[in-house]
PDB file of C-alpha atoms in Angstrom:
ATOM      1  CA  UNK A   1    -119.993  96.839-101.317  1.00 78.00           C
ATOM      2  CA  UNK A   2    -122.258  99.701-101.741  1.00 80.00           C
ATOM      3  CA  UNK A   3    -123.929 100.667-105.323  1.00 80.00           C
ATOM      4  CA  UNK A   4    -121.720 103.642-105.549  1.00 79.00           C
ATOM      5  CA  UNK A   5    -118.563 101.379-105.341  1.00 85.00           C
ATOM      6  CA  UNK A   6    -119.762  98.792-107.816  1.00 85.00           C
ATOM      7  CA  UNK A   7    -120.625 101.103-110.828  1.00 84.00           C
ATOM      8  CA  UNK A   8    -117.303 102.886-110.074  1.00 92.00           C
ATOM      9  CA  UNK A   9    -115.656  99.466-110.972  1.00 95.00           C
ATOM     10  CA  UNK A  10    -116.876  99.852-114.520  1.00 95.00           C
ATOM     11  CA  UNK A  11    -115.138 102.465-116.769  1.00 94.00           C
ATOM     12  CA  UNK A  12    -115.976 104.986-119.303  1.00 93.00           C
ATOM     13  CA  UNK A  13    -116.774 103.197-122.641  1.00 93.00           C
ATOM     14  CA  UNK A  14    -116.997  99.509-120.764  1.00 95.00           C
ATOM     15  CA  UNK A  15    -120.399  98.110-120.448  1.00 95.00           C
ATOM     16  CA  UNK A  16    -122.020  95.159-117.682  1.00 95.00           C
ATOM     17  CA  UNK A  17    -123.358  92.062-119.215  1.00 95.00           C
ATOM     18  CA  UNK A  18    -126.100  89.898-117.659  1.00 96.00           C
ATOM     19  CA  UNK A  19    -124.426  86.707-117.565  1.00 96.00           C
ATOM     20  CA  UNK A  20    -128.050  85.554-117.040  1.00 95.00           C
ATOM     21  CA  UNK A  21    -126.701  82.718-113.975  1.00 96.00           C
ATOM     22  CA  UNK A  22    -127.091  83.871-109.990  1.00 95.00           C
ATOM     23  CA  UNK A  23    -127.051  87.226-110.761  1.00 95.00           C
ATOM     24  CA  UNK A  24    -123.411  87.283-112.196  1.00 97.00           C
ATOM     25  CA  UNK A  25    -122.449  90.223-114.625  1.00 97.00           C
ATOM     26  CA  UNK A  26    -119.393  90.763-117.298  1.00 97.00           C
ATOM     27  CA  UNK A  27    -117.319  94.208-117.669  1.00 97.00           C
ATOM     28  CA  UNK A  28    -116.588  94.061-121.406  1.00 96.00           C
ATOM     29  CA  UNK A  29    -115.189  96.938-123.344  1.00 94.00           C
ATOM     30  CA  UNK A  30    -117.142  96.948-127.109  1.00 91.00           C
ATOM     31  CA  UNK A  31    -113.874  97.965-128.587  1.00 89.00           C
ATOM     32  CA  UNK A  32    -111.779  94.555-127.454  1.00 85.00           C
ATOM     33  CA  UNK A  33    -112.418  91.220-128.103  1.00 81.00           C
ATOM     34  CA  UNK A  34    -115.831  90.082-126.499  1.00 89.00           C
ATOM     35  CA  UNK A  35    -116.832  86.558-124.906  1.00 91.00           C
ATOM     36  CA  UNK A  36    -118.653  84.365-127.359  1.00 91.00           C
ATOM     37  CA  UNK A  37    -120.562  80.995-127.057  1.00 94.00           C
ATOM     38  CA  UNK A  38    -117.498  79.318-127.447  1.00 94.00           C
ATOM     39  CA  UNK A  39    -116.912  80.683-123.323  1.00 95.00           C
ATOM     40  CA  UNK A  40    -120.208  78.862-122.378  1.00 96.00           C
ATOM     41  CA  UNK A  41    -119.901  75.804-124.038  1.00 97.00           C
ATOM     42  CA  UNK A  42    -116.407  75.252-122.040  1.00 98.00           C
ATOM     43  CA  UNK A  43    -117.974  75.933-118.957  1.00 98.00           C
ATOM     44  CA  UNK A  44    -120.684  73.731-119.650  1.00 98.00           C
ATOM     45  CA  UNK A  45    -117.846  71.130-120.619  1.00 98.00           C
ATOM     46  CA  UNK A  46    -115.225  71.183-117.954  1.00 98.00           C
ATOM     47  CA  UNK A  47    -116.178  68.710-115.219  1.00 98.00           C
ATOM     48  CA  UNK A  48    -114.231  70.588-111.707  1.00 98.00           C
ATOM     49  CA  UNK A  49    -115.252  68.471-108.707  1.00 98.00           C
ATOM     50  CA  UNK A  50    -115.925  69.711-105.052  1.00 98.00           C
ATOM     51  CA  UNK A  51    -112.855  71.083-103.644  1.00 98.00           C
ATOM     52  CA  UNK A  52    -110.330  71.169-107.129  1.00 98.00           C
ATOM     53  CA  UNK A  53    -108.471  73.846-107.985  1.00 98.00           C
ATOM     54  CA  UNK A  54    -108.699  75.198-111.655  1.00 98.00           C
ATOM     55  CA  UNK A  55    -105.849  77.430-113.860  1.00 98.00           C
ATOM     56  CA  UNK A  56    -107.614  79.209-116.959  1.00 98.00           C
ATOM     57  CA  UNK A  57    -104.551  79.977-119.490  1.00 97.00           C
ATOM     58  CA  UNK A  58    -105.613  83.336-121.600  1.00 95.00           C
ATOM     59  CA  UNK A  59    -108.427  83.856-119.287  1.00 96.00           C
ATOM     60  CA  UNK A  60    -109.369  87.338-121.260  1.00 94.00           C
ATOM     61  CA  UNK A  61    -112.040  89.183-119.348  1.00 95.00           C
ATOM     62  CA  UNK A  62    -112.442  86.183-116.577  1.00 97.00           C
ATOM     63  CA  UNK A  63    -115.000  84.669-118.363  1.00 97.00           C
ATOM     64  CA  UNK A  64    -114.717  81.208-117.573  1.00 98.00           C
ATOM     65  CA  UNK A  65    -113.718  81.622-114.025  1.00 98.00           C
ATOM     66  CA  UNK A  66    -116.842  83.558-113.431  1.00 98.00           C
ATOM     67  CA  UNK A  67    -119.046  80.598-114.861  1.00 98.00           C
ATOM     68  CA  UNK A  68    -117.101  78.119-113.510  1.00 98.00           C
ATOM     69  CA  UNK A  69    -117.608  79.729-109.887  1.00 98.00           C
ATOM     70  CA  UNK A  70    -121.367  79.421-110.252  1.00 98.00           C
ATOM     71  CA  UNK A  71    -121.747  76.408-112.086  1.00 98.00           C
ATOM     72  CA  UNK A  72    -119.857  74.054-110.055  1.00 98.00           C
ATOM     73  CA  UNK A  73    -118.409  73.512-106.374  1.00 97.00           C
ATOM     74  CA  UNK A  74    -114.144  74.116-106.885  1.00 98.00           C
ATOM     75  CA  UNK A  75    -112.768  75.524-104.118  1.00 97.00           C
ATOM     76  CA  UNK A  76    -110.498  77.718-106.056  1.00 98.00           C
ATOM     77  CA  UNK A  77    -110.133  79.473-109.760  1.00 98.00           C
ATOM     78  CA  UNK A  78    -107.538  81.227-110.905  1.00 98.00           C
ATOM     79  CA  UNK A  79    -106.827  83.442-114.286  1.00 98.00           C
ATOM     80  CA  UNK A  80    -103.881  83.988-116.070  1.00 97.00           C
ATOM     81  CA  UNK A  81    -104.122  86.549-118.878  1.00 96.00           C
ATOM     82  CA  UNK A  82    -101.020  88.798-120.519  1.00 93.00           C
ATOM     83  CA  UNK A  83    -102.869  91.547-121.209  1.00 93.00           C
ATOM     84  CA  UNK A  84    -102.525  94.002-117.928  1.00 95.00           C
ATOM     85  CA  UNK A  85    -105.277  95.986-119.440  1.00 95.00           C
ATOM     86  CA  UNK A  86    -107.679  92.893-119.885  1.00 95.00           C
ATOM     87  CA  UNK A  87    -106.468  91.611-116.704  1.00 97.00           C
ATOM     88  CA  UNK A  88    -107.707  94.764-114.677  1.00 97.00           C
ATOM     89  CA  UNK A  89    -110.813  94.587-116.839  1.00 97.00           C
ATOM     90  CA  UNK A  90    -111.658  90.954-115.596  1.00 97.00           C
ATOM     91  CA  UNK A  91    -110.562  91.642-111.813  1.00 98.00           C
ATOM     92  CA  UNK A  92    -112.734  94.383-111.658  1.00 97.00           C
ATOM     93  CA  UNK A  93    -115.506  91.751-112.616  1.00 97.00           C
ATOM     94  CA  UNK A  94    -114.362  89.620-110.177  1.00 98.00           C
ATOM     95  CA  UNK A  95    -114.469  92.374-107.042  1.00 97.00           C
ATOM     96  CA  UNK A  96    -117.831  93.487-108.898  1.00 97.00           C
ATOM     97  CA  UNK A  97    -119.081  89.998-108.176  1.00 97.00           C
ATOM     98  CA  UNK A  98    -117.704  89.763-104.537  1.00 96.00           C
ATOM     99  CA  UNK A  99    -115.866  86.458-105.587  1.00 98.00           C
ATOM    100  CA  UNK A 100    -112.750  87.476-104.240  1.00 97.00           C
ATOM    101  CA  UNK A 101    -112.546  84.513-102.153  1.00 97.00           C
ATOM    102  CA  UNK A 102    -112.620  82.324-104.872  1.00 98.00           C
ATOM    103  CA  UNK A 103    -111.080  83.690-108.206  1.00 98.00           C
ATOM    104  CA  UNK A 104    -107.543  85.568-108.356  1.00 98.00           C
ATOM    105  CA  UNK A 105    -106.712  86.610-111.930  1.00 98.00           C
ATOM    106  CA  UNK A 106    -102.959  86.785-112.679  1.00 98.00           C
ATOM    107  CA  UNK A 107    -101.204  89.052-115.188  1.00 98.00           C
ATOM    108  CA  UNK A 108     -98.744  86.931-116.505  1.00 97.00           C
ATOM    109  CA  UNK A 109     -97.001  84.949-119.991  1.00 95.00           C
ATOM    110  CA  UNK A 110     -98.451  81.282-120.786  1.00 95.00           C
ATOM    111  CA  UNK A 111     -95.306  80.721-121.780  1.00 95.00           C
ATOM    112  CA  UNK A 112     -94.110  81.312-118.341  1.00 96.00           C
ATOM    113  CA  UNK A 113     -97.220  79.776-116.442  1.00 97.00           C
ATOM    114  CA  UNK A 114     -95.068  77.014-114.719  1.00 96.00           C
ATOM    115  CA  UNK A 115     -92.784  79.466-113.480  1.00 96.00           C
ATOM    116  CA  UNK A 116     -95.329  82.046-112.375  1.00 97.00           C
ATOM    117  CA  UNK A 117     -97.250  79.814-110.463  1.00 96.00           C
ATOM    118  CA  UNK A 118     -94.412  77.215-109.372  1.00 88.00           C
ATOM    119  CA  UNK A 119     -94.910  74.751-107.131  1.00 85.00           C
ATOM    120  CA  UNK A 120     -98.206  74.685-107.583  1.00 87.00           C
ATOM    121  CA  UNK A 121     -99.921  71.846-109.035  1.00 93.00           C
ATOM    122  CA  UNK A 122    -103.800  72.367-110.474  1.00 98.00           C
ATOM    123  CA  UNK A 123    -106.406  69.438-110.463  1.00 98.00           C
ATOM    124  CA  UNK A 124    -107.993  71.401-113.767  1.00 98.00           C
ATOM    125  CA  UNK A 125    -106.621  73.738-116.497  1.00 98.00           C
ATOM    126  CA  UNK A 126    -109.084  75.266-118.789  1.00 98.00           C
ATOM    127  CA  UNK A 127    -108.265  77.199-121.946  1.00 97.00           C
ATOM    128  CA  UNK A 128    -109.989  79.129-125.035  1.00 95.00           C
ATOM    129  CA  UNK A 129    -107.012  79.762-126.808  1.00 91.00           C
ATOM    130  CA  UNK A 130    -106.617  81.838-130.340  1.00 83.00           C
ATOM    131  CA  UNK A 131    -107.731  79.146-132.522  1.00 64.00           C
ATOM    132  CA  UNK A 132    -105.929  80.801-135.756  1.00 55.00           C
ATOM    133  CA  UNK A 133    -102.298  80.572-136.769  1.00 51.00           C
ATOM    134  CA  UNK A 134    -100.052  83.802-136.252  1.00 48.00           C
ATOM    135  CA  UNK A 135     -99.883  84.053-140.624  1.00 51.00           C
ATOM    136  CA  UNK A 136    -103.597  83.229-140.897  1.00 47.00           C
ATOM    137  CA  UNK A 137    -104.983  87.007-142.519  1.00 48.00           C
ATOM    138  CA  UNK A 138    -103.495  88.498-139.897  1.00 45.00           C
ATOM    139  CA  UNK A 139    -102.664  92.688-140.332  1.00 48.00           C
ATOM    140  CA  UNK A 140    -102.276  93.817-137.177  1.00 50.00           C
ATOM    141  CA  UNK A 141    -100.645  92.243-134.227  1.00 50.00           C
ATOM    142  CA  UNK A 142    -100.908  94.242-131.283  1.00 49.00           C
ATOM    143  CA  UNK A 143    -104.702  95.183-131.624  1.00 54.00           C
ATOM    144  CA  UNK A 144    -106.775  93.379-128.493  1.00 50.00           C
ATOM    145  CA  UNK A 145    -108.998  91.101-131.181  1.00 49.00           C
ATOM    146  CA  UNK A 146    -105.537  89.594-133.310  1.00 48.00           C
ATOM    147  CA  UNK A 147    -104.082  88.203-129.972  1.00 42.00           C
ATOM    148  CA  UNK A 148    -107.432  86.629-129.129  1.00 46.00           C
ATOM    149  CA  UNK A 149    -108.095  85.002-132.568  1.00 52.00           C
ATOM    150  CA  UNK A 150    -104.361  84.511-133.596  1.00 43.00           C
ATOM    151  CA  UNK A 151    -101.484  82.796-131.523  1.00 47.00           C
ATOM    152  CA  UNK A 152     -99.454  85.916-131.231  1.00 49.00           C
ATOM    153  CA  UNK A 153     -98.390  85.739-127.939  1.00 65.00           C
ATOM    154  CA  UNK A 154     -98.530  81.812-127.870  1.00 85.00           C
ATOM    155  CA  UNK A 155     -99.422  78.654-129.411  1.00 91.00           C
ATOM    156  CA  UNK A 156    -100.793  75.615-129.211  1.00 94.00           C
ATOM    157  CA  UNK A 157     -97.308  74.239-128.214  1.00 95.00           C
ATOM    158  CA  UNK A 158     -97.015  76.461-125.710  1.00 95.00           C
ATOM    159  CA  UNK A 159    -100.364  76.069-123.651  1.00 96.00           C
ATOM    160  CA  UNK A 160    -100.298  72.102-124.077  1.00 97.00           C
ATOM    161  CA  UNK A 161     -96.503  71.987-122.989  1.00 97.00           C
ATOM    162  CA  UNK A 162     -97.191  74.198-120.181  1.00 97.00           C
ATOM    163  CA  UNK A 163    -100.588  72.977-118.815  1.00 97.00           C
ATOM    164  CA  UNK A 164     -98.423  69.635-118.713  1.00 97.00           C
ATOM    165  CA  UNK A 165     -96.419  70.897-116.527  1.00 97.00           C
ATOM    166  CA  UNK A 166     -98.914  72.707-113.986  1.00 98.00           C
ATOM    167  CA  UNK A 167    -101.390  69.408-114.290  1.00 98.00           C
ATOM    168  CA  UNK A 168    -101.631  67.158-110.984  1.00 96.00           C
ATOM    169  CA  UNK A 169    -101.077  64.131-112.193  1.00 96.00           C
ATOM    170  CA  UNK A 170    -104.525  62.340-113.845  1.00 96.00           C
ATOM    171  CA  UNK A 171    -105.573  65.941-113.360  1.00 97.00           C
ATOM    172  CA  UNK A 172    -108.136  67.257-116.670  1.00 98.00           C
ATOM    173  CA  UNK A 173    -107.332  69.676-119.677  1.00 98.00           C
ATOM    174  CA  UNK A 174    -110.312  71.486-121.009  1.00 98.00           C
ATOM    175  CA  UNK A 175    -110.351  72.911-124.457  1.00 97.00           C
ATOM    176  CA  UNK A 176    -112.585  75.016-127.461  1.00 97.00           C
ATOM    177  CA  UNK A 177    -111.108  74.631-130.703  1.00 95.00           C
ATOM    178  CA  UNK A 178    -111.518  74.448-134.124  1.00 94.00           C
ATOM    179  CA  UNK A 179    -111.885  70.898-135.806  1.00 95.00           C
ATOM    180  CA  UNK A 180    -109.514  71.988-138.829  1.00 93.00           C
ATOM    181  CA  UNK A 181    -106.886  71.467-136.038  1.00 93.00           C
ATOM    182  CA  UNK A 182    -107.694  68.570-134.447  1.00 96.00           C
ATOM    183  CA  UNK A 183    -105.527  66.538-136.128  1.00 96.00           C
ATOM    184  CA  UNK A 184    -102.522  68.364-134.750  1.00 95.00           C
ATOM    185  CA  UNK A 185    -104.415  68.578-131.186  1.00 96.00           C
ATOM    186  CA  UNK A 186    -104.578  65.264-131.011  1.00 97.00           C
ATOM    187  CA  UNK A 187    -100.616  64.638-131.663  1.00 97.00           C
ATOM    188  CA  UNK A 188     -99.450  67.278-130.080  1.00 97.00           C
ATOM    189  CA  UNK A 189    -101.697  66.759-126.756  1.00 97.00           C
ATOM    190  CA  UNK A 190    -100.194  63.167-126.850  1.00 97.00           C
ATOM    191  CA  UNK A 191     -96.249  64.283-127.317  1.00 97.00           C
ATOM    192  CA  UNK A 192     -96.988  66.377-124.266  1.00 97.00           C
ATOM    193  CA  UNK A 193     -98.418  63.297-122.148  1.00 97.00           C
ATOM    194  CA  UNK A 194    -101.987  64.781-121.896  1.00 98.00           C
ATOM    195  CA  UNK A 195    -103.918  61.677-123.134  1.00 98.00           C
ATOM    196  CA  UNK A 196    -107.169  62.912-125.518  1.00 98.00           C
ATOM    197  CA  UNK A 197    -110.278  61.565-123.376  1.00 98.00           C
ATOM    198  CA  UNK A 198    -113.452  63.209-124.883  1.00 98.00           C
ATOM    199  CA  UNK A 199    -114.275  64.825-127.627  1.00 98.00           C
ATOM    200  CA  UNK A 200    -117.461  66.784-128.613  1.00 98.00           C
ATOM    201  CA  UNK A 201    -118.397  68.813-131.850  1.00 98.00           C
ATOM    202  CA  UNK A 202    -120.713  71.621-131.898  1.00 97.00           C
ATOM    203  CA  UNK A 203    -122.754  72.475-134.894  1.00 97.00           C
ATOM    204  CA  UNK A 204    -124.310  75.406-136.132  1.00 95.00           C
ATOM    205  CA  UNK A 205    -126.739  73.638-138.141  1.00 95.00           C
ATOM    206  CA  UNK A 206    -127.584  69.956-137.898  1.00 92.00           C
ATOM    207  CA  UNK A 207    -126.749  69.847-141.807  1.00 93.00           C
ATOM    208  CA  UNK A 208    -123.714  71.944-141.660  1.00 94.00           C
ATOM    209  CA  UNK A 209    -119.979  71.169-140.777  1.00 96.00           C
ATOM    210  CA  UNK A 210    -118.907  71.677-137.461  1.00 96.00           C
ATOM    211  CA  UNK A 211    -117.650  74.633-136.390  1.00 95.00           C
ATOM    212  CA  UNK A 212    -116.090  74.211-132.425  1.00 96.00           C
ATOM    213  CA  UNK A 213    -114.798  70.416-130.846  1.00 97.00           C
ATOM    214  CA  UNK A 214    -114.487  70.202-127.426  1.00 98.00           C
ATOM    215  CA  UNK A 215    -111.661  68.156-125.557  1.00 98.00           C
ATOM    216  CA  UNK A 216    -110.851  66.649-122.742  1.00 98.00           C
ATOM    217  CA  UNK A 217    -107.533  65.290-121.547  1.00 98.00           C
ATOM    218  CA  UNK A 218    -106.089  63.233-118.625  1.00 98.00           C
ATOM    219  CA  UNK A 219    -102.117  63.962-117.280  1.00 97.00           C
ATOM    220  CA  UNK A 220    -100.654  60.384-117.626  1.00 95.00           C
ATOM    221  CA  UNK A 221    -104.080  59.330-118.950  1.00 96.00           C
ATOM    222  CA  UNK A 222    -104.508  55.909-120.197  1.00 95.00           C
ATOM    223  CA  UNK A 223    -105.181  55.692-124.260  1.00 94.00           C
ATOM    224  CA  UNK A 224    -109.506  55.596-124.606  1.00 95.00           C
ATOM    225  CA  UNK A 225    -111.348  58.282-126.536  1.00 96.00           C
ATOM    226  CA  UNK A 226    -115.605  59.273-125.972  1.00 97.00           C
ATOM    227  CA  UNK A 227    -117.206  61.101-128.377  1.00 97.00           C
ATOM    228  CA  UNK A 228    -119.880  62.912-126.879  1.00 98.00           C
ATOM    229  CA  UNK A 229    -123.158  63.078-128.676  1.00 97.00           C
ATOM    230  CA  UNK A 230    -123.128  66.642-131.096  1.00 97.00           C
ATOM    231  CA  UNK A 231    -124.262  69.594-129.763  1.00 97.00           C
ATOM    232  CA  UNK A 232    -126.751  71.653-132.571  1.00 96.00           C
ATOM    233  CA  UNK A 233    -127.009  75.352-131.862  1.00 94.00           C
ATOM    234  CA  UNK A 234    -129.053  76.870-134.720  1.00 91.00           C
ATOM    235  CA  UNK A 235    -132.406  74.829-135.555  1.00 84.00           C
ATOM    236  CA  UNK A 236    -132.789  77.431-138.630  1.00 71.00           C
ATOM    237  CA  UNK A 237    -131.167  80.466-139.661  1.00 68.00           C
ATOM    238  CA  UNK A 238    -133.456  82.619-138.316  1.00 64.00           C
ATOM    239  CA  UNK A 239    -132.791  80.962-134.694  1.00 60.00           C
ATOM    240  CA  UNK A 240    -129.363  83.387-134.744  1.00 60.00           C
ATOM    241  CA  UNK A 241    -131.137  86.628-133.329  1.00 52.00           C
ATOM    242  CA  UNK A 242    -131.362  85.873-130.107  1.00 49.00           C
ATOM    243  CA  UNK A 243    -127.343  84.794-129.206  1.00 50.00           C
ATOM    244  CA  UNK A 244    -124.779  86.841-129.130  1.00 41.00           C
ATOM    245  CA  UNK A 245    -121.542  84.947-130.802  1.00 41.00           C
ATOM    246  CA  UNK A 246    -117.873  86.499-130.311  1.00 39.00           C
ATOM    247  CA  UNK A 247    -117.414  89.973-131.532  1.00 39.00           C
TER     248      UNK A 247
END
């Protein structure tokens, strides 16, 4: 792909991030809802082995396919976002890339993901969904940022109930939440027969409460929990200037 072709993948007002990994960049549009930490930490979290094949559910801009492509050996990655607009956005990353061969992203429903991509059965789903109820401060709906924060256009019922049925069976759920819900992640991820295998909090501040969890989850999984030691992002306040959290 020659220069010309590349920077005509990324549109007026859209800008390339420096994902700072094998010479990977981002097309993010300022305006919409940008990736945060919260994208790195679940890439950093999700074990995919040589050869698996991995679903993202609300994959946004492609984020975590991206990583995932560099950071570990799956043969395949696919993204499933309901936003055609966002879905262009995170192809044209993809083609910008030249991982083609590995990542398709999918303009599609959650709530239809077992139709959409029926019969086929993935060995890892992956997900960073909205991680605030629909009637949390919510004021408008159909603006790019609501449907990422809030659960719009799903919920938690509806990723859980349909990675369940996409899973391989003993295949891994990967998700970034908030730990005011894990209580109801942890019931509902049972009802739906994905057994809760790991957990991990992440911290701004060693003194402070946390503000992500990580978790893991087995199809069919037998009942054992890990809790994986914290991670601490800020050592002080003034550590902040250098990262660039979700806009």
């Amino acid at each position: 792909m020659t220069n010309d072709t590349r920077r005509s993948l990324v549109k007026e007002g859209e800008r390339l991030d420096d994902l700072q990994l094998n010479g990977l960049e981002l097309i993010q549009d300022p305006k919409k809802f940008c990736f945060g930490v919260d994208a790195v930490f679940l890439s950093d979290f999700a074990r995919v082995k040589p050869g698996e094949t991995v679903l993202d559910l609300g994959t946004g801009n492609g984020i975590i396919p991206i990583l995932l492509s560099a950071k570990t050996k799956g043969k395949r990655f696919t993204g499933l976002e309901i936003q055609a607009d966002t879905a262009d956005m995170a192809r044209r990353s993809v083609r910008y890339n030249n991982l083609e061969e590995r990542i398709e992203i999918v303009t599609g429903d959650i709530k239809e993901a077992a139709e959409i991509f029926k019969p086929a059965f993935f060995d890892v789903i992956t997900t960073n969904p909205p991680y605030m109820l629909a009637d949390h401060g919510l004021r408008c709906p159909d603006d790019a940022r609501a449907i990422a924060r809030h659960e719009v256009l799903c919920s938690l019922d509806d990723i859980l109930r349909e990675s369940m049925r996409l899973l391989q069976d003993k295949g891994r759920f990967y998700m970034i939440h908030r730990p005011f819900r894990l209580t109801e992640i942890m019931i509902k991820m049972n009802y739906y027969k994905i057994e809760p295998k790991r957990i991990q909090f992440v911290y701004p501040y060693i003194d402070k409460e946390p503000s992500m969890v990580l978790v893991e989850g087995v199809r069919s999984g037998k009942p054992r929990v890990t809790v994986e030691p914290p991670i601490i992002i800020y050592d002080s306040p003034r550590d902040q200037s250098g990262d660039r959290a979700a806009e």
